[in-house]
PDB file of N, CA and C in Angstrom:
ATOM      1  N   MET A 243       8.107  -3.391 -11.658  1.00 77.00           N
ATOM      2  CA  MET A 243       7.801  -3.681 -10.281  1.00 77.00           C
ATOM      3  C   MET A 243       6.894  -4.909 -10.210  1.00 77.00           C
ATOM      4  N   ARG A 244       7.046  -5.666  -9.181  1.00 85.00           N
ATOM      5  CA  ARG A 244       6.294  -6.899  -9.010  1.00 85.00           C
ATOM      6  C   ARG A 244       4.827  -6.624  -8.725  1.00 85.00           C
ATOM      7  N   TYR A 245       3.945  -7.518  -9.181  1.00 86.00           N
ATOM      8  CA  TYR A 245       2.503  -7.387  -8.946  1.00 86.00           C
ATOM      9  C   TYR A 245       2.194  -7.685  -7.481  1.00 86.00           C
ATOM     10  N   ILE A 246       1.392  -6.829  -6.860  1.00 86.00           N
ATOM     11  CA  ILE A 246       0.962  -7.025  -5.475  1.00 86.00           C
ATOM     12  C   ILE A 246      -0.552  -7.095  -5.489  1.00 86.00           C
ATOM     13  N   ALA A 247      -1.118  -8.040  -4.764  1.00 90.00           N
ATOM     14  CA  ALA A 247      -2.571  -8.208  -4.729  1.00 90.00           C
ATOM     15  C   ALA A 247      -3.234  -6.914  -4.229  1.00 90.00           C
ATOM     16  N   PRO A 248      -4.344  -6.509  -4.870  1.00 89.00           N
ATOM     17  CA  PRO A 248      -4.994  -5.246  -4.499  1.00 89.00           C
ATOM     18  C   PRO A 248      -5.445  -5.182  -3.036  1.00 89.00           C
ATOM     19  N   THR A 249      -5.890  -6.304  -2.465  1.00 92.00           N
ATOM     20  CA  THR A 249      -6.318  -6.265  -1.068  1.00 92.00           C
ATOM     21  C   THR A 249      -5.135  -5.985  -0.144  1.00 92.00           C
ATOM     22  N   ARG A 250      -3.977  -6.539  -0.467  1.00 94.00           N
ATOM     23  CA  ARG A 250      -2.788  -6.299   0.353  1.00 94.00           C
ATOM     24  C   ARG A 250      -2.357  -4.840   0.262  1.00 94.00           C
ATOM     25  N   VAL A 251      -2.444  -4.263  -0.934  1.00 93.00           N
ATOM     26  CA  VAL A 251      -2.071  -2.857  -1.108  1.00 93.00           C
ATOM     27  C   VAL A 251      -3.054  -1.952  -0.363  1.00 93.00           C
ATOM     28  N   LYS A 252      -4.340  -2.295  -0.408  1.00 95.00           N
ATOM     29  CA  LYS A 252      -5.343  -1.496   0.309  1.00 95.00           C
ATOM     30  C   LYS A 252      -5.091  -1.520   1.812  1.00 95.00           C
ATOM     31  N   VAL A 253      -4.771  -2.701   2.338  1.00 96.00           N
ATOM     32  CA  VAL A 253      -4.499  -2.813   3.772  1.00 96.00           C
ATOM     33  C   VAL A 253      -3.283  -1.980   4.158  1.00 96.00           C
ATOM     34  N   LEU A 254      -2.210  -2.072   3.377  1.00 95.00           N
ATOM     35  CA  LEU A 254      -1.012  -1.276   3.666  1.00 95.00           C
ATOM     36  C   LEU A 254      -1.292   0.219   3.551  1.00 95.00           C
ATOM     37  N   MET A 255      -2.083   0.595   2.549  1.00 96.00           N
ATOM     38  CA  MET A 255      -2.419   2.001   2.349  1.00 96.00           C
ATOM     39  C   MET A 255      -3.204   2.541   3.547  1.00 96.00           C
ATOM     40  N   ILE A 256      -4.216   1.808   3.981  1.00 96.00           N
ATOM     41  CA  ILE A 256      -5.017   2.239   5.138  1.00 96.00           C
ATOM     42  C   ILE A 256      -4.163   2.290   6.397  1.00 96.00           C
ATOM     43  N   LEU A 257      -3.293   1.295   6.567  1.00 97.00           N
ATOM     44  CA  LEU A 257      -2.426   1.254   7.744  1.00 97.00           C
ATOM     45  C   LEU A 257      -1.512   2.471   7.805  1.00 97.00           C
ATOM     46  N   PHE A 258      -0.844   2.791   6.707  1.00 97.00           N
ATOM     47  CA  PHE A 258       0.091   3.917   6.717  1.00 97.00           C
ATOM     48  C   PHE A 258      -0.623   5.260   6.822  1.00 97.00           C
ATOM     49  N   PHE A 259      -1.769   5.420   6.133  1.00 96.00           N
ATOM     50  CA  PHE A 259      -2.509   6.679   6.248  1.00 96.00           C
ATOM     51  C   PHE A 259      -3.007   6.898   7.675  1.00 96.00           C
ATOM     52  N   SER A 260      -3.559   5.840   8.291  1.00 96.00           N
ATOM     53  CA  SER A 260      -4.105   6.014   9.646  1.00 96.00           C
ATOM     54  C   SER A 260      -3.005   6.279  10.672  1.00 96.00           C
ATOM     55  N   THR A 261      -1.886   5.548  10.592  1.00 96.00           N
ATOM     56  CA  THR A 261      -0.816   5.808  11.547  1.00 96.00           C
ATOM     57  C   THR A 261      -0.154   7.162  11.287  1.00 96.00           C
ATOM     58  N   GLY A 262      -0.133   7.588  10.033  1.00 96.00           N
ATOM     59  CA  GLY A 262       0.413   8.918   9.729  1.00 96.00           C
ATOM     60  C   GLY A 262      -0.438  10.030  10.321  1.00 96.00           C
ATOM     61  N   ILE A 263      -1.742   9.935  10.136  1.00 96.00           N
ATOM     62  CA  ILE A 263      -2.639  10.957  10.701  1.00 96.00           C
ATOM     63  C   ILE A 263      -2.579  10.935  12.222  1.00 96.00           C
ATOM     64  N   LEU A 264      -2.591   9.728  12.792  1.00 96.00           N
ATOM     65  CA  LEU A 264      -2.508   9.607  14.255  1.00 96.00           C
ATOM     66  C   LEU A 264      -1.184  10.162  14.776  1.00 96.00           C
ATOM     67  N   GLY A 265      -0.087   9.889  14.085  1.00 95.00           N
ATOM     68  CA  GLY A 265       1.211  10.409  14.514  1.00 95.00           C
ATOM     69  C   GLY A 265       1.287  11.918  14.431  1.00 95.00           C
ATOM     70  N   ILE A 266       0.696  12.505  13.388  1.00 94.00           N
ATOM     71  CA  ILE A 266       0.687  13.969  13.276  1.00 94.00           C
ATOM     72  C   ILE A 266      -0.132  14.586  14.396  1.00 94.00           C
ATOM     73  N   ILE A 267      -1.304  14.015  14.667  1.00 95.00           N
ATOM     74  CA  ILE A 267      -2.164  14.553  15.730  1.00 95.00           C
ATOM     75  C   ILE A 267      -1.487  14.420  17.092  1.00 95.00           C
ATOM     76  N   ILE A 268      -0.932  13.247  17.386  1.00 94.00           N
ATOM     77  CA  ILE A 268      -0.263  13.049  18.669  1.00 94.00           C
ATOM     78  C   ILE A 268       0.967  13.954  18.778  1.00 94.00           C
ATOM     79  N   GLY A 269       1.702  14.107  17.687  1.00 93.00           N
ATOM     80  CA  GLY A 269       2.896  14.956  17.716  1.00 93.00           C
ATOM     81  C   GLY A 269       2.569  16.412  17.966  1.00 93.00           C
ATOM     82  N   ILE A 270       1.447  16.881  17.448  1.00 93.00           N
ATOM     83  CA  ILE A 270       1.095  18.289  17.625  1.00 93.00           C
ATOM     84  C   ILE A 270       0.388  18.541  18.949  1.00 93.00           C
ATOM     85  N   VAL A 271      -0.502  17.631  19.346  1.00 94.00           N
ATOM     86  CA  VAL A 271      -1.363  17.891  20.505  1.00 94.00           C
ATOM     87  C   VAL A 271      -0.833  17.284  21.803  1.00 94.00           C
ATOM     88  N   VAL A 272      -0.459  16.015  21.789  1.00 92.00           N
ATOM     89  CA  VAL A 272      -0.211  15.278  23.027  1.00 92.00           C
ATOM     90  C   VAL A 272       1.252  15.254  23.449  1.00 92.00           C
ATOM     91  N   ALA A 273       2.168  15.196  22.510  1.00 91.00           N
ATOM     92  CA  ALA A 273       3.583  14.970  22.828  1.00 91.00           C
ATOM     93  C   ALA A 273       4.188  16.126  23.622  1.00 91.00           C
ATOM     94  N   PRO A 274       5.167  15.810  24.460  1.00 92.00           N
ATOM     95  CA  PRO A 274       5.864  16.873  25.182  1.00 92.00           C
ATOM     96  C   PRO A 274       6.682  17.721  24.200  1.00 92.00           C
ATOM     97  N   PRO A 275       7.002  18.937  24.576  1.00 91.00           N
ATOM     98  CA  PRO A 275       7.702  19.849  23.647  1.00 91.00           C
ATOM     99  C   PRO A 275       9.026  19.310  23.101  1.00 91.00           C
ATOM    100  N   SER A 276       9.691  18.460  23.854  1.00 92.00           N
ATOM    101  CA  SER A 276      10.980  17.963  23.378  1.00 92.00           C
ATOM    102  C   SER A 276      10.826  16.914  22.269  1.00 92.00           C
ATOM    103  N   ALA A 277       9.681  16.257  22.181  1.00 92.00           N
ATOM    104  CA  ALA A 277       9.489  15.190  21.190  1.00 92.00           C
ATOM    105  C   ALA A 277       8.478  15.548  20.109  1.00 92.00           C
ATOM    106  N   THR A 278       7.957  16.767  20.132  1.00 93.00           N
ATOM    107  CA  THR A 278       6.905  17.158  19.188  1.00 93.00           C
ATOM    108  C   THR A 278       7.374  17.041  17.742  1.00 93.00           C
ATOM    109  N   MET A 279       8.535  17.545  17.454  1.00 94.00           N
ATOM    110  CA  MET A 279       9.011  17.584  16.071  1.00 94.00           C
ATOM    111  C   MET A 279       9.266  16.188  15.514  1.00 94.00           C
ATOM    112  N   ILE A 280       9.912  15.319  16.284  1.00 95.00           N
ATOM    113  CA  ILE A 280      10.262  13.996  15.777  1.00 95.00           C
ATOM    114  C   ILE A 280       9.023  13.139  15.577  1.00 95.00           C
ATOM    115  N   ILE A 281       8.044  13.190  16.473  1.00 94.00           N
ATOM    116  CA  ILE A 281       6.827  12.398  16.324  1.00 94.00           C
ATOM    117  C   ILE A 281       6.004  12.902  15.141  1.00 94.00           C
ATOM    118  N   THR A 282       5.927  14.201  14.976  1.00 95.00           N
ATOM    119  CA  THR A 282       5.211  14.761  13.826  1.00 95.00           C
ATOM    120  C   THR A 282       5.904  14.382  12.527  1.00 95.00           C
ATOM    121  N   PHE A 283       7.224  14.408  12.510  1.00 96.00           N
ATOM    122  CA  PHE A 283       7.980  14.031  11.317  1.00 96.00           C
ATOM    123  C   PHE A 283       7.759  12.565  10.960  1.00 96.00           C
ATOM    124  N   MET A 284       7.705  11.690  11.966  1.00 96.00           N
ATOM    125  CA  MET A 284       7.414  10.270  11.710  1.00 96.00           C
ATOM    126  C   MET A 284       6.005  10.087  11.160  1.00 96.00           C
ATOM    127  N   GLY A 285       5.057  10.878  11.644  1.00 96.00           N
ATOM    128  CA  GLY A 285       3.697  10.835  11.103  1.00 96.00           C
ATOM    129  C   GLY A 285       3.664  11.264   9.645  1.00 96.00           C
ATOM    130  N   VAL A 286       4.441  12.268   9.297  1.00 96.00           N
ATOM    131  CA  VAL A 286       4.502  12.732   7.903  1.00 96.00           C
ATOM    132  C   VAL A 286       5.126  11.659   7.014  1.00 96.00           C
ATOM    133  N   ILE A 287       6.138  10.957   7.521  1.00 97.00           N
ATOM    134  CA  ILE A 287       6.753   9.869   6.752  1.00 97.00           C
ATOM    135  C   ILE A 287       5.736   8.759   6.510  1.00 97.00           C
ATOM    136  N   ASN A 288       4.986   8.378   7.537  1.00 97.00           N
ATOM    137  CA  ASN A 288       3.960   7.352   7.364  1.00 97.00           C
ATOM    138  C   ASN A 288       2.887   7.804   6.385  1.00 97.00           C
ATOM    139  N   PHE A 289       2.506   9.060   6.445  1.00 96.00           N
ATOM    140  CA  PHE A 289       1.509   9.586   5.512  1.00 96.00           C
ATOM    141  C   PHE A 289       2.045   9.537   4.079  1.00 96.00           C
ATOM    142  N   GLY A 290       3.323   9.830   3.905  1.00 97.00           N
ATOM    143  CA  GLY A 290       3.946   9.727   2.582  1.00 97.00           C
ATOM    144  C   GLY A 290       3.988   8.294   2.071  1.00 97.00           C
ATOM    145  N   LEU A 291       4.271   7.338   2.950  1.00 96.00           N
ATOM    146  CA  LEU A 291       4.243   5.931   2.550  1.00 96.00           C
ATOM    147  C   LEU A 291       2.834   5.501   2.145  1.00 96.00           C
ATOM    148  N   GLY A 292       1.821   6.021   2.841  1.00 96.00           N
ATOM    149  CA  GLY A 292       0.437   5.747   2.443  1.00 96.00           C
ATOM    150  C   GLY A 292       0.151   6.282   1.050  1.00 96.00           C
ATOM    151  N   GLY A 293       0.665   7.455   0.735  1.00 96.00           N
ATOM    152  CA  GLY A 293       0.516   8.011  -0.607  1.00 96.00           C
ATOM    153  C   GLY A 293       1.234   7.179  -1.651  1.00 96.00           C
ATOM    154  N   PHE A 294       2.400   6.649  -1.305  1.00 96.00           N
ATOM    155  CA  PHE A 294       3.138   5.791  -2.232  1.00 96.00           C
ATOM    156  C   PHE A 294       2.350   4.527  -2.554  1.00 96.00           C
ATOM    157  N   PHE A 295       1.764   3.894  -1.528  1.00 95.00           N
ATOM    158  CA  PHE A 295       0.971   2.693  -1.779  1.00 95.00           C
ATOM    159  C   PHE A 295      -0.330   3.017  -2.509  1.00 95.00           C
ATOM    160  N   ALA A 296      -0.879   4.197  -2.304  1.00 95.00           N
ATOM    161  CA  ALA A 296      -2.045   4.615  -3.085  1.00 95.00           C
ATOM    162  C   ALA A 296      -1.666   4.765  -4.551  1.00 95.00           C
ATOM    163  N   TYR A 297      -0.485   5.312  -4.815  1.00 95.00           N
ATOM    164  CA  TYR A 297       0.005   5.431  -6.192  1.00 95.00           C
ATOM    165  C   TYR A 297       0.178   4.055  -6.827  1.00 95.00           C
ATOM    166  N   ILE A 298       0.753   3.117  -6.081  1.00 93.00           N
ATOM    167  CA  ILE A 298       0.915   1.755  -6.589  1.00 93.00           C
ATOM    168  C   ILE A 298      -0.443   1.133  -6.871  1.00 93.00           C
ATOM    169  N   PHE A 299      -1.395   1.328  -5.963  1.00 93.00           N
ATOM    170  CA  PHE A 299      -2.731   0.754  -6.132  1.00 93.00           C
ATOM    171  C   PHE A 299      -3.420   1.316  -7.373  1.00 93.00           C
ATOM    172  N   LEU A 300      -3.270   2.600  -7.628  1.00 93.00           N
ATOM    173  CA  LEU A 300      -3.972   3.223  -8.747  1.00 93.00           C
ATOM    174  C   LEU A 300      -3.293   2.986 -10.093  1.00 93.00           C
ATOM    175  N   THR A 301      -1.993   2.750 -10.118  1.00 93.00           N
ATOM    176  CA  THR A 301      -1.286   2.607 -11.389  1.00 93.00           C
ATOM    177  C   THR A 301      -0.910   1.170 -11.731  1.00 93.00           C
ATOM    178  N   GLN A 302      -1.201   0.235 -10.856  1.00 89.00           N
ATOM    179  CA  GLN A 302      -0.806  -1.150 -11.090  1.00 89.00           C
ATOM    180  C   GLN A 302      -1.682  -1.789 -12.172  1.00 89.00           C
ATOM    181  N   ALA A 303      -1.062  -2.460 -13.112  1.00 85.00           N
ATOM    182  CA  ALA A 303      -1.794  -3.144 -14.175  1.00 85.00           C
ATOM    183  C   ALA A 303      -2.432  -4.417 -13.619  1.00 85.00           C
ATOM    184  N   THR A 304      -3.563  -4.791 -14.192  1.00 82.00           N
ATOM    185  CA  THR A 304      -4.233  -5.995 -13.715  1.00 82.00           C
ATOM    186  C   THR A 304      -3.425  -7.224 -14.101  1.00 82.00           C
ATOM    187  N   LYS A 305      -3.550  -8.249 -13.296  1.00 79.00           N
ATOM    188  CA  LYS A 305      -2.800  -9.470 -13.538  1.00 79.00           C
ATOM    189  C   LYS A 305      -3.542 -10.317 -14.562  1.00 79.00           C
ATOM    190  N   THR A 306      -2.837 -10.720 -15.598  1.00 77.00           N
ATOM    191  CA  THR A 306      -3.454 -11.562 -16.615  1.00 77.00           C
ATOM    192  C   THR A 306      -3.231 -13.020 -16.258  1.00 77.00           C
ATOM    193  N   PRO A 307      -4.214 -13.862 -16.516  1.00 72.00           N
ATOM    194  CA  PRO A 307      -4.014 -15.282 -16.197  1.00 72.00           C
ATOM    195  C   PRO A 307      -2.944 -15.905 -17.085  1.00 72.00           C
ATOM    196  N   ASP A 308      -2.249 -16.850 -16.541  1.00 72.00           N
ATOM    197  CA  ASP A 308      -1.175 -17.518 -17.266  1.00 72.00           C
ATOM    198  C   ASP A 308      -1.773 -18.495 -18.269  1.00 72.00           C
ATOM    199  N   LYS A 309      -1.494 -18.297 -19.539  1.00 73.00           N
ATOM    200  CA  LYS A 309      -2.082 -19.134 -20.588  1.00 73.00           C
ATOM    201  C   LYS A 309      -1.483 -20.541 -20.611  1.00 73.00           C
ATOM    202  N   ARG A 310      -0.319 -20.704 -20.035  1.00 74.00           N
ATOM    203  CA  ARG A 310       0.290 -22.037 -20.022  1.00 74.00           C
ATOM    204  C   ARG A 310      -0.457 -22.982 -19.094  1.00 74.00           C
ATOM    205  N   LYS A 311      -1.092 -22.434 -18.064  1.00 69.00           N
ATOM    206  CA  LYS A 311      -1.769 -23.276 -17.093  1.00 69.00           C
ATOM    207  C   LYS A 311      -3.216 -23.558 -17.460  1.00 69.00           C
ATOM    208  N   LYS A 312      -3.707 -22.898 -18.492  1.00 69.00           N
ATOM    209  CA  LYS A 312      -5.098 -23.071 -18.888  1.00 69.00           C
ATOM    210  C   LYS A 312      -5.259 -24.388 -19.641  1.00 69.00           C
ATOM    211  N   LYS A 313      -6.276 -25.170 -19.242  1.00 70.00           N
ATOM    212  CA  LYS A 313      -6.524 -26.453 -19.906  1.00 70.00           C
ATOM    213  C   LYS A 313      -7.257 -26.189 -21.221  1.00 70.00           C
ATOM    214  N   ARG A 314      -6.860 -26.925 -22.220  1.00 69.00           N
ATOM    215  CA  ARG A 314      -7.488 -26.780 -23.535  1.00 69.00           C
ATOM    216  C   ARG A 314      -8.645 -27.765 -23.647  1.00 69.00           C
ATOM    217  N   LYS A 315      -9.657 -27.342 -24.362  1.00 69.00           N
ATOM    218  CA  LYS A 315     -10.802 -28.210 -24.578  1.00 69.00           C
ATOM    219  C   LYS A 315     -10.448 -29.272 -25.616  1.00 69.00           C
ATOM    220  N   ARG A 316     -10.820 -30.490 -25.312  1.00 71.00           N
ATOM    221  CA  ARG A 316     -10.596 -31.585 -26.268  1.00 71.00           C
ATOM    222  C   ARG A 316     -11.889 -31.827 -27.011  1.00 71.00           C
ATOM    223  N   GLU A 317     -11.774 -31.951 -28.287  1.00 64.00           N
ATOM    224  CA  GLU A 317     -12.975 -32.161 -29.102  1.00 64.00           C
ATOM    225  C   GLU A 317     -13.120 -33.590 -29.530  1.00 64.00           C
TER     226      GLU A 317
END
């Protein structure tokens, strides 16, 4: 899998977790009875995507600098 900058992964993780929690709360408390299930299900999907990005953030290897671009010292 391609390397993703940690700040970008953190932002995506926070975004999906917050919208997932908000969707679950709105689906259970605020939504009309006909839309309760679908809104709650969308919140659960967003919460799962937040977990996926948390997994990527925790298991991603650090990026090593490219040795070809490093300037060598001249003596």
